[in-house]
mmCIF file of C-alpha atoms in Angstrom:
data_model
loop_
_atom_site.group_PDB
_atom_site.id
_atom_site.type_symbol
_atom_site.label_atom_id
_atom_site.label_comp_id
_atom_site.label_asym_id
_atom_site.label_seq_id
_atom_site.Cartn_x
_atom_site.Cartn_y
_atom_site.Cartn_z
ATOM 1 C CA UNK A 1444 -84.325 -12.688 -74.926
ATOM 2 C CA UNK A 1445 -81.931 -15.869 -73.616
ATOM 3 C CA UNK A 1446 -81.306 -15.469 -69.486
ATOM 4 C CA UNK A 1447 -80.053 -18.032 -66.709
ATOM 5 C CA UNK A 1448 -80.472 -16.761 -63.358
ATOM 6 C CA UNK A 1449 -79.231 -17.958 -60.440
ATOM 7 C CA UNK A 1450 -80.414 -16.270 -57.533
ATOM 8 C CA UNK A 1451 -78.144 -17.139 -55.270
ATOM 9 C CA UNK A 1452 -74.013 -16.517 -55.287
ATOM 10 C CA UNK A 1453 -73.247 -18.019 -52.214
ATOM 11 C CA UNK A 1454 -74.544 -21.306 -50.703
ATOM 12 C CA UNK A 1455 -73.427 -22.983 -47.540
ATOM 13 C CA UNK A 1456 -74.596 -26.186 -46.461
ATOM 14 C CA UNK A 1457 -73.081 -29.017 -44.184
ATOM 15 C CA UNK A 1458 -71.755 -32.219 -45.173
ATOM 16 C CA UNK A 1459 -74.951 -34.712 -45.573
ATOM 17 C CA UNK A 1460 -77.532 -32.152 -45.403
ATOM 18 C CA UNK A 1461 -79.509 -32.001 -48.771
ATOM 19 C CA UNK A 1462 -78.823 -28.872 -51.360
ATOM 20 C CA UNK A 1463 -80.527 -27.599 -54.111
ATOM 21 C CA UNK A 1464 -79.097 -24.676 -56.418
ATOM 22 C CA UNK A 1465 -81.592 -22.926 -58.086
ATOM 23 C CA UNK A 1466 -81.806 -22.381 -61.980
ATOM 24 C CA UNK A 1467 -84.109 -20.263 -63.808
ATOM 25 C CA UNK A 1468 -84.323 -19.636 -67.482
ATOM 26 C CA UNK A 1469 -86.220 -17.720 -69.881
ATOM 27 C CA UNK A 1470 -86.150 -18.543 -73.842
ATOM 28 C CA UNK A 1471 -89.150 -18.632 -76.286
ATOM 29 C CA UNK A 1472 -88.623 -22.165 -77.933
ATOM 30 C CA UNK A 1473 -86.940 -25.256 -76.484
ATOM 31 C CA UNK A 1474 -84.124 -25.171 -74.963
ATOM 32 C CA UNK A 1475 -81.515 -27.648 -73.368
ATOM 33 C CA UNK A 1476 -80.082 -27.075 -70.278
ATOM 34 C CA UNK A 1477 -76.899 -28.073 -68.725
ATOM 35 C CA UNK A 1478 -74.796 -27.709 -65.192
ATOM 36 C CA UNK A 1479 -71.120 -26.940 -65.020
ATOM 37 C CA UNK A 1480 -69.216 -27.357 -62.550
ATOM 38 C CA UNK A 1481 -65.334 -25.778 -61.261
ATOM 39 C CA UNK A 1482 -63.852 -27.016 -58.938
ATOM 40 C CA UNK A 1483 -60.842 -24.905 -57.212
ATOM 41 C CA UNK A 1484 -57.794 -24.749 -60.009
ATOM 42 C CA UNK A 1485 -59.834 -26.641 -62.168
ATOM 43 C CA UNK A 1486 -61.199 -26.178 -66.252
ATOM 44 C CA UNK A 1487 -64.930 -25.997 -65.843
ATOM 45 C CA UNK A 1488 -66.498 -29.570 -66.737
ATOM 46 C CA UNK A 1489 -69.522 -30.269 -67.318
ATOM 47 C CA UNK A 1490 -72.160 -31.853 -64.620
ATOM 48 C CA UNK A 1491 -75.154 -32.649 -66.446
ATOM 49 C CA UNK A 1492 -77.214 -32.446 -69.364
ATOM 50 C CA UNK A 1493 -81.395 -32.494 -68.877
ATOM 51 C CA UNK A 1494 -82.006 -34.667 -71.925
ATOM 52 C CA UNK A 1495 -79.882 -37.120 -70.555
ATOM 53 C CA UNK A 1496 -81.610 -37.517 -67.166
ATOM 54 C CA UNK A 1497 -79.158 -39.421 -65.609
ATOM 55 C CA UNK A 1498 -77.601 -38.790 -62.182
ATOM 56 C CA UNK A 1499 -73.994 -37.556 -61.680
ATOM 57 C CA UNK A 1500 -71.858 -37.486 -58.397
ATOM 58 C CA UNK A 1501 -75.211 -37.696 -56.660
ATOM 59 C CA UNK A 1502 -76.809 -35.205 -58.385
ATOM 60 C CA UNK A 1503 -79.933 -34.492 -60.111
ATOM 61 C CA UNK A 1504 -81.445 -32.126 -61.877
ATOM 62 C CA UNK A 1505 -85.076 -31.736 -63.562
ATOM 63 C CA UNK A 1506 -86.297 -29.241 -65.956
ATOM 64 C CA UNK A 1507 -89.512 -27.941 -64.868
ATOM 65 C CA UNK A 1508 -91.100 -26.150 -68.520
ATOM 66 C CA UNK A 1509 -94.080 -24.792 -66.323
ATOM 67 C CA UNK A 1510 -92.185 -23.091 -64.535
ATOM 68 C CA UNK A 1511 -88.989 -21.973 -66.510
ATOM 69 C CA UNK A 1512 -86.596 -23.735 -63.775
ATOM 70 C CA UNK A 1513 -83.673 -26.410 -63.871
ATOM 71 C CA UNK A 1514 -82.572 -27.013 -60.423
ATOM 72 C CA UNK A 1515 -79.969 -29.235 -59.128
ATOM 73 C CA UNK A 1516 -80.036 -31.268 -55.930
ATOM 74 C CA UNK A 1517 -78.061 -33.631 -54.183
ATOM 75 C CA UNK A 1518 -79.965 -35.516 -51.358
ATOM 76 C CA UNK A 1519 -76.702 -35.439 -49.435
ATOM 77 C CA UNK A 1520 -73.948 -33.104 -49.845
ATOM 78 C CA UNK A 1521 -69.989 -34.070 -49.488
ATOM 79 C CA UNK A 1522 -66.689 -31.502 -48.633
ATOM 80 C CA UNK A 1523 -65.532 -32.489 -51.760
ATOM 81 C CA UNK A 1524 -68.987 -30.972 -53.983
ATOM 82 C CA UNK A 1525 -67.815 -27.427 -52.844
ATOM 83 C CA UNK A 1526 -67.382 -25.911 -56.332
ATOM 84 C CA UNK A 1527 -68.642 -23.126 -58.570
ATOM 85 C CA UNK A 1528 -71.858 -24.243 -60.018
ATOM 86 C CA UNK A 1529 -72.673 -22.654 -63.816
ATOM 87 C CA UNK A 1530 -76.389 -23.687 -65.100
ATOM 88 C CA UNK A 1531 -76.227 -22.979 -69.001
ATOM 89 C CA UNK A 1532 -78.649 -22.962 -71.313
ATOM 90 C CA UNK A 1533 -78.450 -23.407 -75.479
ATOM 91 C CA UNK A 1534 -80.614 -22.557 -78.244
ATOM 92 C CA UNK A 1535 -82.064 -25.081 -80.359
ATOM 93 C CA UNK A 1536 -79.967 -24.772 -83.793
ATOM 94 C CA UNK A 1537 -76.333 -23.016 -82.088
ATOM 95 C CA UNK A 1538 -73.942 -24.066 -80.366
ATOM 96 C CA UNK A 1539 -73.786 -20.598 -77.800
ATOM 97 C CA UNK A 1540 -74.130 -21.269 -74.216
ATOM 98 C CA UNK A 1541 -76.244 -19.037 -72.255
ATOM 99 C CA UNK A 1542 -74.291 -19.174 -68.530
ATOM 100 C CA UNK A 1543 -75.868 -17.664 -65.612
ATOM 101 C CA UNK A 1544 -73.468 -16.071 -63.042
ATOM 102 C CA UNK A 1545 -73.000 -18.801 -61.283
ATOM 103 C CA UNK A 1546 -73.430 -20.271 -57.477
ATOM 104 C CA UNK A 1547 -70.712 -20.903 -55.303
ATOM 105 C CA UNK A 1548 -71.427 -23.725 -53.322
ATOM 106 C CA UNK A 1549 -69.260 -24.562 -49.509
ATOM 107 C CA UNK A 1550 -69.898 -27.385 -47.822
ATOM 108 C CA UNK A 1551 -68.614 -27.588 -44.080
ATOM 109 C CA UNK A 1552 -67.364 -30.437 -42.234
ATOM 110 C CA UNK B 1130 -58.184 -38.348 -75.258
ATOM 111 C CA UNK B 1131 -56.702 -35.583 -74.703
ATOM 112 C CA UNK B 1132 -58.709 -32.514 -73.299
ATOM 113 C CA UNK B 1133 -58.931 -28.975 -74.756
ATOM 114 C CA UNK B 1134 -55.338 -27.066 -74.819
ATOM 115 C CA UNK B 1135 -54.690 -22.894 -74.573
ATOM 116 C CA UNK B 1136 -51.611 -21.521 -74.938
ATOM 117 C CA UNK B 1137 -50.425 -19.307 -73.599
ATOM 118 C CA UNK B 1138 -52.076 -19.619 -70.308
ATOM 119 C CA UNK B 1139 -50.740 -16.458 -68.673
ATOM 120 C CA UNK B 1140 -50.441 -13.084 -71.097
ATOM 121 C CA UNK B 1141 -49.652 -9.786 -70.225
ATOM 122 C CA UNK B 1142 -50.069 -7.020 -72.620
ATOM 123 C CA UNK B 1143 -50.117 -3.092 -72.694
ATOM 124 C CA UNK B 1144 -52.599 -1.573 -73.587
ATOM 125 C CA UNK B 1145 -52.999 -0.538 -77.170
ATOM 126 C CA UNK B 1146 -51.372 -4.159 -78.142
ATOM 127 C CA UNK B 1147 -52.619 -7.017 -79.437
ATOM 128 C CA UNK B 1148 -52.877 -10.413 -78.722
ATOM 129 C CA UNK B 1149 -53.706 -13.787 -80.385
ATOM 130 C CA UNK B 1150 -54.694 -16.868 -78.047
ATOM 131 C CA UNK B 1151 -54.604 -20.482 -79.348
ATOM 132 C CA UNK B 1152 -57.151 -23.544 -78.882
ATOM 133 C CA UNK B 1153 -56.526 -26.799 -79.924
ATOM 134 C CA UNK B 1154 -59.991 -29.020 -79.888
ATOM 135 C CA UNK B 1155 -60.306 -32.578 -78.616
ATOM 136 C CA UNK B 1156 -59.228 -34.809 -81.423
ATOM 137 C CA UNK B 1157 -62.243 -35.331 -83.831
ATOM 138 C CA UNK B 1158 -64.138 -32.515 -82.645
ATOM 139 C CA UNK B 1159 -64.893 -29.594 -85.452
ATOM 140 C CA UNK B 1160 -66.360 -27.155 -83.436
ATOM 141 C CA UNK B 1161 -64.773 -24.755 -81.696
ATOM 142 C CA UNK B 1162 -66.272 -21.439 -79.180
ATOM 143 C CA UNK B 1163 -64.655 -18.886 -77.333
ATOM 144 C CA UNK B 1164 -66.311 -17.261 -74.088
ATOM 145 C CA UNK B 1165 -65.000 -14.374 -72.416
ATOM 146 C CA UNK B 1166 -65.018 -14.768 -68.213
ATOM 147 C CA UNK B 1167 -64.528 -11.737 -66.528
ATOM 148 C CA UNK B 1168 -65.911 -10.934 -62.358
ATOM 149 C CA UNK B 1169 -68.294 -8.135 -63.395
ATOM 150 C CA UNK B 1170 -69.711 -9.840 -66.418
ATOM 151 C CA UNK B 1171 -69.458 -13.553 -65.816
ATOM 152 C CA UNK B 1172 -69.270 -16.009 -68.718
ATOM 153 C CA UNK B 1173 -70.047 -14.189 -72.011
ATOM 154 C CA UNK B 1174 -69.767 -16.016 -75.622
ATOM 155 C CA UNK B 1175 -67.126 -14.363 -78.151
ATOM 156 C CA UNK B 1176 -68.115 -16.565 -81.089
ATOM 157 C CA UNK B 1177 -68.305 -19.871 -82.516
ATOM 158 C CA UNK B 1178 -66.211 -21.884 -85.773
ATOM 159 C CA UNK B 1179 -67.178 -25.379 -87.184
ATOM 160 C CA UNK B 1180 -65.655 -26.909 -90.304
ATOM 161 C CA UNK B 1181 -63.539 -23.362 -90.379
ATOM 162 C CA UNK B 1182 -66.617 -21.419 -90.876
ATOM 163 C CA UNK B 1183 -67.765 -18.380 -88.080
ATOM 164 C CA UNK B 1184 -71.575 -19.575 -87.218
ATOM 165 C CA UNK B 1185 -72.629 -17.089 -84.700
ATOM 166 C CA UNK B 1186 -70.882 -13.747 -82.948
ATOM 167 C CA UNK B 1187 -71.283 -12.280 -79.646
ATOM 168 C CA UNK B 1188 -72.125 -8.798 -78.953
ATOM 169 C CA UNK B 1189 -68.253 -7.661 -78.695
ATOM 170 C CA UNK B 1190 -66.690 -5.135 -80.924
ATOM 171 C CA UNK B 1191 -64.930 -5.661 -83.938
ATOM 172 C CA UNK B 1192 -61.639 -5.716 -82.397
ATOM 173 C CA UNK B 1193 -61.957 -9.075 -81.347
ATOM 174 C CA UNK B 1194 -62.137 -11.738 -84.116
ATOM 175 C CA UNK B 1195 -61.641 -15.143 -84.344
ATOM 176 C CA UNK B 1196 -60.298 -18.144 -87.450
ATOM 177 C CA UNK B 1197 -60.421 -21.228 -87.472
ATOM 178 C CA UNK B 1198 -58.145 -23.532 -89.233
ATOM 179 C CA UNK B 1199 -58.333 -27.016 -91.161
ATOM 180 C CA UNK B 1200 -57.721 -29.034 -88.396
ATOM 181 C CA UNK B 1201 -60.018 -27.086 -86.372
ATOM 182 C CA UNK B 1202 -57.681 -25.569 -84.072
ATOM 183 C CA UNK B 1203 -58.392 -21.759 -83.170
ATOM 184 C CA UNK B 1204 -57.217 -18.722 -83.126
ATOM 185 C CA UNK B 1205 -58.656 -15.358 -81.490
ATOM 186 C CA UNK B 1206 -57.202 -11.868 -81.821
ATOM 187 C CA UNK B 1207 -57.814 -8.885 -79.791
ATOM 188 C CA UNK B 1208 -56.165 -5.587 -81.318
ATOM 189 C CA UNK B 1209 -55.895 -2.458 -79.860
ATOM 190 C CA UNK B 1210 -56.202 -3.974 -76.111
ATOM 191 C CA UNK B 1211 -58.205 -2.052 -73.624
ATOM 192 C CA UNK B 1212 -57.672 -2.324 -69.325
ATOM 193 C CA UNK B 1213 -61.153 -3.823 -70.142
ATOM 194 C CA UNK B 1214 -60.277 -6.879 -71.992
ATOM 195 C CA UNK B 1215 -58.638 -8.178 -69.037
ATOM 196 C CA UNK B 1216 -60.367 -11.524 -68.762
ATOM 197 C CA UNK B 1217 -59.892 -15.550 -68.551
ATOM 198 C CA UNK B 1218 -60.607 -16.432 -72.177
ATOM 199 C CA UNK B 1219 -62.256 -19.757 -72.506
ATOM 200 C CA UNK B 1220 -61.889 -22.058 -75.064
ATOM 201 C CA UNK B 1221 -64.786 -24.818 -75.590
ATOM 202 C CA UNK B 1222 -64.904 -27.409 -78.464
ATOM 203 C CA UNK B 1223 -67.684 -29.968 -79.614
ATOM 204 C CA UNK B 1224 -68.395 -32.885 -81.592
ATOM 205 C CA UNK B 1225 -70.386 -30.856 -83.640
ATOM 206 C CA UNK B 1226 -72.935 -27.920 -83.429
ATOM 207 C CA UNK B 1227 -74.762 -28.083 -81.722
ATOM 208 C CA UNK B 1228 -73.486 -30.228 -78.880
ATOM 209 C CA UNK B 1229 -71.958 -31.089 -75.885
ATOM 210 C CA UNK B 1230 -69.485 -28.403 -75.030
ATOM 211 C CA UNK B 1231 -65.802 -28.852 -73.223
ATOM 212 C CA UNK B 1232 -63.256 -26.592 -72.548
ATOM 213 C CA UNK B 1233 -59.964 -25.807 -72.031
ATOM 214 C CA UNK B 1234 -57.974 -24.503 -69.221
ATOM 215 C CA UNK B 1235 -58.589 -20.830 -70.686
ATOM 216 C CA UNK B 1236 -55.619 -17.995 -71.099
ATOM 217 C CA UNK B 1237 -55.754 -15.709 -68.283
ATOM 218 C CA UNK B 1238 -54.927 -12.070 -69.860
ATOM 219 C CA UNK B 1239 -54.294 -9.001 -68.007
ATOM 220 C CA UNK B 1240 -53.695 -5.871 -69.619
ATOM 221 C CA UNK B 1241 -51.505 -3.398 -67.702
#
């Protein structure tokens, strides 16, 4: 059966130390996996996308087949990357998202 | 372009009502899903609609149901509301399925 994980709900960090939010997935084929973010009074948007292995706001994230994971890190976090942070994943042939239940993410001044 | 739009974005209902909640998809985009966001359950997928046509159904019950039209905006009806269908309802359209999903503001419903 589909399942995102994220093992942690809350996440504190302070502004330039480095944060990683964990993802894990399982899924028997080949998946793609994707980040959302919320920000307060915001739609949620998405982050990034694995196959396009780019970097956005700072942030990376590499999917790791070996060991079922998709984690996201920022070398340096900011105030303003304090946000709900949904790691998705989708089937090959639907369009469904798989959402785990999310990490809320503070960063202090 | 112009993003994904819900209306209403506040409902209140009784329970024992029903309700119908409208998306209207980025312009060009033919796909259309619904997700159901709730504290206890998190983000759960209702159901999906390209080119008008239901592709794949979440595990809620038949009271909820979904259309799509011909210019791919969407509709979703809940009948016979429950205290339980309280939710943000989530509206997420795409270029085409699969693909990259974006969403709307969602319709926050509370049933009294």
């Amino acid at each position: 059966a589909q399942r995102v994980t994220q093992p942690e709900k809350l996440l504190s960090v302070f502004k330039g130390a480095p944060v990683e939010l964990k993802c894990n997935y399982s899924y028997s084929g080949s998946p793609e996996l994707f980040w959302y973010v919320q920000y307060s009074r915001q739609r949620l948007q998405l982050l990034l996308r694995h196959i396009s292995r780019e970097s956005i706001k700072g942030f990376t994230a590499d999917l790791n087949k070996g060991e079922t994971s998709f984690h996201l890190k920022k070398p340096f976090a900011q105030e303003e990357d304090s946000a709900m942070y949904y790691c998705a994943l989708r089937g090959s042939t639907l369009g469904r998202l798989y959402f785990g239940r999310g990490t809320q993410l503070t960063v202090w001044p | 372009k112009a993003g994904v739009t819900q209306t209403p974005r506040y409902l209140i209902k009784t329970r024992g009502q029903q309700v119908t909640l409208s998306c209207s998809p980025i312009s060009g985009h033919r796909s259309v899903s619904w997700y159901q966001q709730t504290p206890g359950q998190g983000l759960q997928f209702l159901f999906e609609y390209f080119s008008e046509t239901q592709r794949n159904k979440g595990n809620f019950p038949g009271r909820f149901s979904g259309r799509q039209f011909s210019n791919s905006r969407s509709e979703m009806n809940v009948s016979t509301l429950e205290l339980g269908d309280s939710a943000l309802y989530l509206c997420a359209s795409s270029l085409a399925s699969p693909d990259t999903q974006y969403f709307g503001p969602g319709t926050r419903l509370t049933v009294l």
